[in-house]
Short mmCIF file of C-alpha atoms and ligand atoms in Angstrom, two decimals:
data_model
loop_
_atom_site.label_atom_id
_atom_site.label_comp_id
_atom_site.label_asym_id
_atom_site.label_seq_id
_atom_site.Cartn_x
_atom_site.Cartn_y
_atom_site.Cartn_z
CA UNK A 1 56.66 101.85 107.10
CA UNK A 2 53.24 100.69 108.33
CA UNK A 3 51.67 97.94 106.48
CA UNK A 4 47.50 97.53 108.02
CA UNK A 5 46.21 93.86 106.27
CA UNK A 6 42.59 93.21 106.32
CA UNK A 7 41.36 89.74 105.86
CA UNK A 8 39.04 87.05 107.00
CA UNK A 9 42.23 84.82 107.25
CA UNK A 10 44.62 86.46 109.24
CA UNK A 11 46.53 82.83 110.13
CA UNK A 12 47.37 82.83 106.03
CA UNK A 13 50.13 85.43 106.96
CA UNK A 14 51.41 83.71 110.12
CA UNK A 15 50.97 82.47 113.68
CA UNK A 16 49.09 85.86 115.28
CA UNK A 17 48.79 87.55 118.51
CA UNK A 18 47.55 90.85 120.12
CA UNK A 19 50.84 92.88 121.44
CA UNK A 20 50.59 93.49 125.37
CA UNK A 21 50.64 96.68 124.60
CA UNK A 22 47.32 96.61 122.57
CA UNK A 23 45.64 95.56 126.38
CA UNK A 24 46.04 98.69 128.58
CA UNK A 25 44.82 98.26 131.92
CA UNK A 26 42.83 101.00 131.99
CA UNK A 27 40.97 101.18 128.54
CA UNK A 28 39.57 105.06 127.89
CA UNK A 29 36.18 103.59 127.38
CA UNK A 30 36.06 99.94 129.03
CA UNK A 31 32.68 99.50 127.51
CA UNK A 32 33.57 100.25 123.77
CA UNK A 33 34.24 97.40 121.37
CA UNK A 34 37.77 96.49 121.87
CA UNK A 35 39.44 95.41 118.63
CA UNK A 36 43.06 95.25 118.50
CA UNK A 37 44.66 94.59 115.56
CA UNK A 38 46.98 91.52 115.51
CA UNK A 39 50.43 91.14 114.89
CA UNK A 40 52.87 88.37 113.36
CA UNK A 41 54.50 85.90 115.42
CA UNK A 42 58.26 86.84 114.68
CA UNK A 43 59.72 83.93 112.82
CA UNK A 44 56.34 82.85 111.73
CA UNK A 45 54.91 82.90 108.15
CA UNK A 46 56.24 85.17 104.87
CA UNK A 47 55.93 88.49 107.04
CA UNK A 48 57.83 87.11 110.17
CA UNK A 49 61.13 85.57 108.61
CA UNK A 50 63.92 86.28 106.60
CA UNK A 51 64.73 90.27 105.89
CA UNK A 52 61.44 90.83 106.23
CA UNK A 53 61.00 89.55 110.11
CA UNK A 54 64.26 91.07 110.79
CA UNK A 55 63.28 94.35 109.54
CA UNK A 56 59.55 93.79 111.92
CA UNK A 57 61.75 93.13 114.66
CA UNK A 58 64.03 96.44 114.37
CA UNK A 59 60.99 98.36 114.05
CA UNK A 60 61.46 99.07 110.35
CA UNK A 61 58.69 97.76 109.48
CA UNK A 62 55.25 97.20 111.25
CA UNK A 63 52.52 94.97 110.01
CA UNK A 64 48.98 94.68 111.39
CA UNK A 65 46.55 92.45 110.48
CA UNK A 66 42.67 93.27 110.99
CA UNK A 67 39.87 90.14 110.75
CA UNK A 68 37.54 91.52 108.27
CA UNK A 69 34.44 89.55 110.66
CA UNK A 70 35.17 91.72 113.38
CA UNK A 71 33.14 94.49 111.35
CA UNK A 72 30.22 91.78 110.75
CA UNK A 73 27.12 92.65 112.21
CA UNK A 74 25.30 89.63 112.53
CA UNK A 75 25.57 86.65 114.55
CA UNK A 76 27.20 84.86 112.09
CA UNK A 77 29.61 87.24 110.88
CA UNK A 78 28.68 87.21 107.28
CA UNK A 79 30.92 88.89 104.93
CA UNK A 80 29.33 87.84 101.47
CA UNK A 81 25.96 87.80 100.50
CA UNK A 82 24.90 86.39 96.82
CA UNK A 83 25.95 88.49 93.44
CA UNK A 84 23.16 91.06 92.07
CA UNK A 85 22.14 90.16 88.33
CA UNK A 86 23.21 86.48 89.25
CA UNK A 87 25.59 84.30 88.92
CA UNK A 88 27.92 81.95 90.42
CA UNK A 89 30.20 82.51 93.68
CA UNK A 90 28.94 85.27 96.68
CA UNK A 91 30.51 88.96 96.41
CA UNK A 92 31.65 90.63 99.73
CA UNK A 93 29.50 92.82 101.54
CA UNK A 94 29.83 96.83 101.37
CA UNK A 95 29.08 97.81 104.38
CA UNK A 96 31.20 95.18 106.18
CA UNK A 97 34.64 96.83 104.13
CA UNK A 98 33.07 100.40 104.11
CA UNK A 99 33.34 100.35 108.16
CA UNK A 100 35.99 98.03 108.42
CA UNK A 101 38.10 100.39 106.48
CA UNK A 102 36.72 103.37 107.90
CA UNK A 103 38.62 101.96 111.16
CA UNK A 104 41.72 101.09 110.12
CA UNK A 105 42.58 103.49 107.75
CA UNK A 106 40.42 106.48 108.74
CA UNK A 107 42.87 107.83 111.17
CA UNK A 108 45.23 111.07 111.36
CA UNK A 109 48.03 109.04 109.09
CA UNK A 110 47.35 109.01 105.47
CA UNK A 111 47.65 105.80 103.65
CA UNK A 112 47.68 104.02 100.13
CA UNK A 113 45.07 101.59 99.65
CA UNK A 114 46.02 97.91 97.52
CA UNK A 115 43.32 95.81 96.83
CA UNK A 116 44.50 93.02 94.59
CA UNK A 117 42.37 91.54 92.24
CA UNK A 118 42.97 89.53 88.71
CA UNK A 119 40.78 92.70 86.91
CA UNK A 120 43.73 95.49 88.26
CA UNK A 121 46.30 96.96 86.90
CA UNK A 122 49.48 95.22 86.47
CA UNK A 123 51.86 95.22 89.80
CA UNK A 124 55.30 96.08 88.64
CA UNK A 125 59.19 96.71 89.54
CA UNK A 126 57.93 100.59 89.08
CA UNK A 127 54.71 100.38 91.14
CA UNK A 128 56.89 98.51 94.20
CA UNK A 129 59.50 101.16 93.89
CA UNK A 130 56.32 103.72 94.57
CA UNK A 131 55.07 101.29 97.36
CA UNK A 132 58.37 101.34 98.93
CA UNK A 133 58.41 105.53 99.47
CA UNK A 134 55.26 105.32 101.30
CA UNK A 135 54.97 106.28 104.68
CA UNK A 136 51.40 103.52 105.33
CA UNK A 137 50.14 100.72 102.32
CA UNK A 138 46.85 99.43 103.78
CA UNK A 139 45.83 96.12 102.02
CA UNK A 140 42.59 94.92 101.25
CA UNK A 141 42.29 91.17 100.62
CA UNK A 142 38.76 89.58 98.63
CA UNK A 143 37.83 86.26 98.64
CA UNK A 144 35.39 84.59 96.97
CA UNK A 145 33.99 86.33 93.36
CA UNK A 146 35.81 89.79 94.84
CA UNK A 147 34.55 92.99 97.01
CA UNK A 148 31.41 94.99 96.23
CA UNK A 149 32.21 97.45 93.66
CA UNK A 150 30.97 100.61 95.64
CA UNK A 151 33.86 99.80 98.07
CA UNK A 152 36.40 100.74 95.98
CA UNK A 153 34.81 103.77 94.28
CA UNK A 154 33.87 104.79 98.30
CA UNK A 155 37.33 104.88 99.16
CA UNK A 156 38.99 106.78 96.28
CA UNK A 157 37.20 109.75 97.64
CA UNK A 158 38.90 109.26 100.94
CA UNK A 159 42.95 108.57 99.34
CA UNK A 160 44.50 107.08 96.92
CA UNK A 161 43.00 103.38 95.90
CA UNK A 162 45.23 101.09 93.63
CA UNK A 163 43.50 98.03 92.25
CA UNK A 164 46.46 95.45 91.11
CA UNK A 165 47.24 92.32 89.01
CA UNK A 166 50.13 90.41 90.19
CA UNK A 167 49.92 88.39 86.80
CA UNK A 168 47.10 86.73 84.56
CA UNK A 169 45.76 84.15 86.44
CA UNK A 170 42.79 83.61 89.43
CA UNK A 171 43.92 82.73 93.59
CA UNK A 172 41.00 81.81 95.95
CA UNK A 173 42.39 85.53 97.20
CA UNK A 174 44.07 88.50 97.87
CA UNK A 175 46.56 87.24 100.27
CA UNK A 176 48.65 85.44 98.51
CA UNK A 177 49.37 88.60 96.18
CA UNK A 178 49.84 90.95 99.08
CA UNK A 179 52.99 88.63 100.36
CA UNK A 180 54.14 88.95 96.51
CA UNK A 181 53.64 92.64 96.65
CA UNK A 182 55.35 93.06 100.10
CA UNK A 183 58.01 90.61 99.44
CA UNK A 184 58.47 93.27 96.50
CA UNK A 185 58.35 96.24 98.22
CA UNK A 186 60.46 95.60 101.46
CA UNK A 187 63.20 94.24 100.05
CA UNK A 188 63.31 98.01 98.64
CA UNK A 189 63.38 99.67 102.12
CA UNK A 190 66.47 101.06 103.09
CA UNK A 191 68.15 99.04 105.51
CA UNK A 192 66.39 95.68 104.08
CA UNK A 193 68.22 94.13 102.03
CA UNK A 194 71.98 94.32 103.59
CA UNK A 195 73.66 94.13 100.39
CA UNK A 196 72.22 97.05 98.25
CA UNK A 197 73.75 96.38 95.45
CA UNK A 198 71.64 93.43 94.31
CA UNK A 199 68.59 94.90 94.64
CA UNK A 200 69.21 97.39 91.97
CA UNK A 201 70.97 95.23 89.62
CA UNK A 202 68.66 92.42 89.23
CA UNK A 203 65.87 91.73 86.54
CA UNK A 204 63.59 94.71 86.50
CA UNK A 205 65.70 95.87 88.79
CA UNK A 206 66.65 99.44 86.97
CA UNK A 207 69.57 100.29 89.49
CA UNK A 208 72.21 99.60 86.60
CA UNK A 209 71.71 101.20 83.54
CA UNK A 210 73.36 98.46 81.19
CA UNK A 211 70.33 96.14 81.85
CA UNK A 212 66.92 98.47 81.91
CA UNK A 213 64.18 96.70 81.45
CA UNK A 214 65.96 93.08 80.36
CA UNK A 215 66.03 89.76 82.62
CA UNK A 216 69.14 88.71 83.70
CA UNK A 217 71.00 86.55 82.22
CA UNK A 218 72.84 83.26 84.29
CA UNK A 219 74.44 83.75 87.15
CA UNK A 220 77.65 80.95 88.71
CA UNK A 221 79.66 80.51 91.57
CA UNK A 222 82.21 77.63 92.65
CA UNK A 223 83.32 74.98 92.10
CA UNK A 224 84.84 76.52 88.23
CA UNK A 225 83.67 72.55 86.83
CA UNK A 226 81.00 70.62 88.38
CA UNK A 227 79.72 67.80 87.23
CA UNK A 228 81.21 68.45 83.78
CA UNK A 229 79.89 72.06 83.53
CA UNK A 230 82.13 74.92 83.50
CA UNK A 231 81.80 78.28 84.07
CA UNK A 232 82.79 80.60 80.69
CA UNK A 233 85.96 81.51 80.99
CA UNK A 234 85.26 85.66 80.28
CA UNK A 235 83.79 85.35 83.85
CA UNK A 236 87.09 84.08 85.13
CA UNK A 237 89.29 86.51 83.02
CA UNK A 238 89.68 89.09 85.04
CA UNK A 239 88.53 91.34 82.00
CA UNK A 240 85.50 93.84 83.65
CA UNK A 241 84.95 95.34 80.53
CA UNK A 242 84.85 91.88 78.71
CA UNK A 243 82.62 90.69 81.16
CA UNK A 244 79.93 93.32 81.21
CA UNK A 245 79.40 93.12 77.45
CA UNK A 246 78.94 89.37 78.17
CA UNK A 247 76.71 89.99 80.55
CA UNK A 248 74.58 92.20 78.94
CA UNK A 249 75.02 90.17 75.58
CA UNK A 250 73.42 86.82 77.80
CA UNK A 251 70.90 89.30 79.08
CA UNK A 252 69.38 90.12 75.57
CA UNK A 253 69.53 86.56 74.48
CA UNK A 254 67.51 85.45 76.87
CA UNK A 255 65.01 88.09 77.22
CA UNK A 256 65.01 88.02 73.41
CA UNK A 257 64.11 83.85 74.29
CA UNK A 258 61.67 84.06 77.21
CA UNK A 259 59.90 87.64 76.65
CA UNK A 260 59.69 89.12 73.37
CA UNK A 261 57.10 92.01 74.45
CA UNK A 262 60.17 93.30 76.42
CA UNK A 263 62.68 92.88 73.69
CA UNK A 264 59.89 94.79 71.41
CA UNK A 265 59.22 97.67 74.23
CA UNK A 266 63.31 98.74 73.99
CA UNK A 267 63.42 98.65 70.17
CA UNK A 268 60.29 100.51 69.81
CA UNK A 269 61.54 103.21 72.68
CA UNK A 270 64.32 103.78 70.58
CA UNK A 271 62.90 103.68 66.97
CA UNK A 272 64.32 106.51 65.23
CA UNK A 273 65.98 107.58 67.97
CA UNK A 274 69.68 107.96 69.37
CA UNK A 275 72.42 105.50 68.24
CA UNK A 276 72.25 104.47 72.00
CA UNK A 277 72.60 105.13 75.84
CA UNK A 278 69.87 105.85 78.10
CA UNK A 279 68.49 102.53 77.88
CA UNK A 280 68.94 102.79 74.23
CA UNK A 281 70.58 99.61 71.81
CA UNK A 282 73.87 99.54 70.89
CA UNK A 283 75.06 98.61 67.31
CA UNK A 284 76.35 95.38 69.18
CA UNK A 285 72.84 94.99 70.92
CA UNK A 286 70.94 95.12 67.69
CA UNK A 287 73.76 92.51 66.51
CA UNK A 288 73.02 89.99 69.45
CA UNK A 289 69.61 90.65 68.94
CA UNK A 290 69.51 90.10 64.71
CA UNK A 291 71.08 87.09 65.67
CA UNK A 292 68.60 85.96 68.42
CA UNK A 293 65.80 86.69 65.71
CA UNK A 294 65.36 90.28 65.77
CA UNK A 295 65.39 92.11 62.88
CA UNK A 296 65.73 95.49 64.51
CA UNK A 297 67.64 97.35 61.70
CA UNK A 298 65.77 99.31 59.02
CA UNK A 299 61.49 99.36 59.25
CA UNK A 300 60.62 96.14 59.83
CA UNK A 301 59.79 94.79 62.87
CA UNK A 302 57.99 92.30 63.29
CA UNK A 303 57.54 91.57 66.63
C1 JAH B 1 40.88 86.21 93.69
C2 JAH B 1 39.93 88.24 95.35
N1 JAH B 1 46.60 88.87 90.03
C3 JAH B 1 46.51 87.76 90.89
C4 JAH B 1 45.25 87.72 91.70
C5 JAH B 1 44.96 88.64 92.68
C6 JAH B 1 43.78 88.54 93.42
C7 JAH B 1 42.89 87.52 93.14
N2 JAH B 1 43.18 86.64 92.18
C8 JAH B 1 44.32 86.73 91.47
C9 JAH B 1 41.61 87.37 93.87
C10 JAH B 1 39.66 86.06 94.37
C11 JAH B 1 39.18 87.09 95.20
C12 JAH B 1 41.15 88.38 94.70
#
């Protein structure tokens, strides 16, 4: 996968540098504006370490990161310029994004476009799933009061433009969200992860169909007692069938405790429908649930 980042702060995503590669000795046109993109330091920053920075290193995986001031046209290398109608804050510039993104994603190989912002849609287990069987995600990352409106509506004519949400609440910027989003996504890639297996069984995960759409519940390992707490016995019984219906019983508790709207989503996906499966609720989920404040017999519901 190919991952372009545009930014005024490339450092945010690590130490940078331009590849040897990107400084031919013979340059097609020597006088045309030479702007490599830059890459990430391996080892450096949320995109160079962990399975992430091993995956760069294999070749997986290749980020570039593009300074949005290199498609400034003034001395200064504005980017913003002060809101129409009024208002507090500065709102980058159109024509700035228009060419920078004209350049990076305007070649031959057709790519997504992400631009985070607090006004998008929400960013989900779904959407990184989608993110993940892309060939090329290009990001887009605002700062200050957010990017020029036209930019957005520009590019949708050009491919596909998803404006996203990581979650109710306002950064200084994109950047921060597009690690979230790529942490998200790679761990998805095929060859990421190394063990498989946890990716699709873990909260939102969807790989195992006994916990669609709940949170996991808690998770132990040794020593059995430590400092006084022990581990439930079920998970030491050698019982598999025993301790999936645990499992699953701990995961509807606490999604029950900590997110109701999800608890809400499954009973009203199944509302007059089959007994259960298929993400459904068992006569023992509706049970744990009754007892975790549910009422999710009969017609009322009153979440
Ligand atoms: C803030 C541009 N959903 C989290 C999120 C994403 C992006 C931004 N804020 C919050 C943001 C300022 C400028 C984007």
């Amino acid at each position: 996968m190919l991952v372009d980042i545009i930014t005024i702060f490339p450092d945010y995503f690590g130490t940078t540098s331009t590849a040897d590669a990107d400084f031919p000795a013979q340059r097609p046109v020597p006088s045309a504006p030479f702007r490599p993109h830059l890459r990430v330091r391996h080892g450096s920053g949320p995109l160079g370490v962990s399975l992430i920075g091993k995956a760069a290193a294999r070749g997986d995986l290749e980020f570039r990161l593009h300074d949005l001031r290199r498609w400034a046209t003034d001395v200064h290398h504005t980017v913003d310029d002060a809101p129409f109608g009024g208002g507090p804050g500065m709102v980058m510039k159109p024509d700035v994004w228009g060419a920078a993104l004209d350049d990076v994603a305007g070649d031959e190989e057709p790519a997504r476009l992400i631009v985070p912002t607090p006004s998008g849609a929400p960013f989900t287990q779904d959407l990184a799933a989608a993110y993940a069987a892309e060939r090329r995600l290009v990001f887009a990352c605002g700062r200050y009061e957010g990017i020029d409106s036209r930019v957005v509506a520009d590019a949708r004519s050009a491919m596909t433009v998803d404006e996203v949400s990581i979650g109710d609440y306002v950064l200084a910027g994109g950047e921060a969200a597009v690690c979230v989003i790529l942490e998200a996504v790679c761990r998805l890639l095929p060859g990421v992860l190394g063990n498989e297996q946890s990716a699709a069984d873990d909260s939102f995960g969807g790989g195992s169909e006994a916990m669609r759409g709940l949170l996991e519940g808690p998770v132990y390992t040794r020593p059995r007692s430590w400092r006084g707490h022990e581990v439930p016995p079920v998970l030491l019984s050698g019982d598999h069938q025993a301790i999936a219906r645990w499992r699953r019983d701990e995961a509807l508790r606490r999604t029950a405790a900590v997110r109701p709207d999800l608890v809400s989503r499954m009973i009203g996906d199944t509302a007059g429908g089959a007994a259960e499966g298929a993400g459904g609720l068992s006569a023992r989920d509706r049970a744990v649930l009754a007892e975790a404040g549910f009422p999710v017999d009969g017609e009322s519901m009153a979440h």
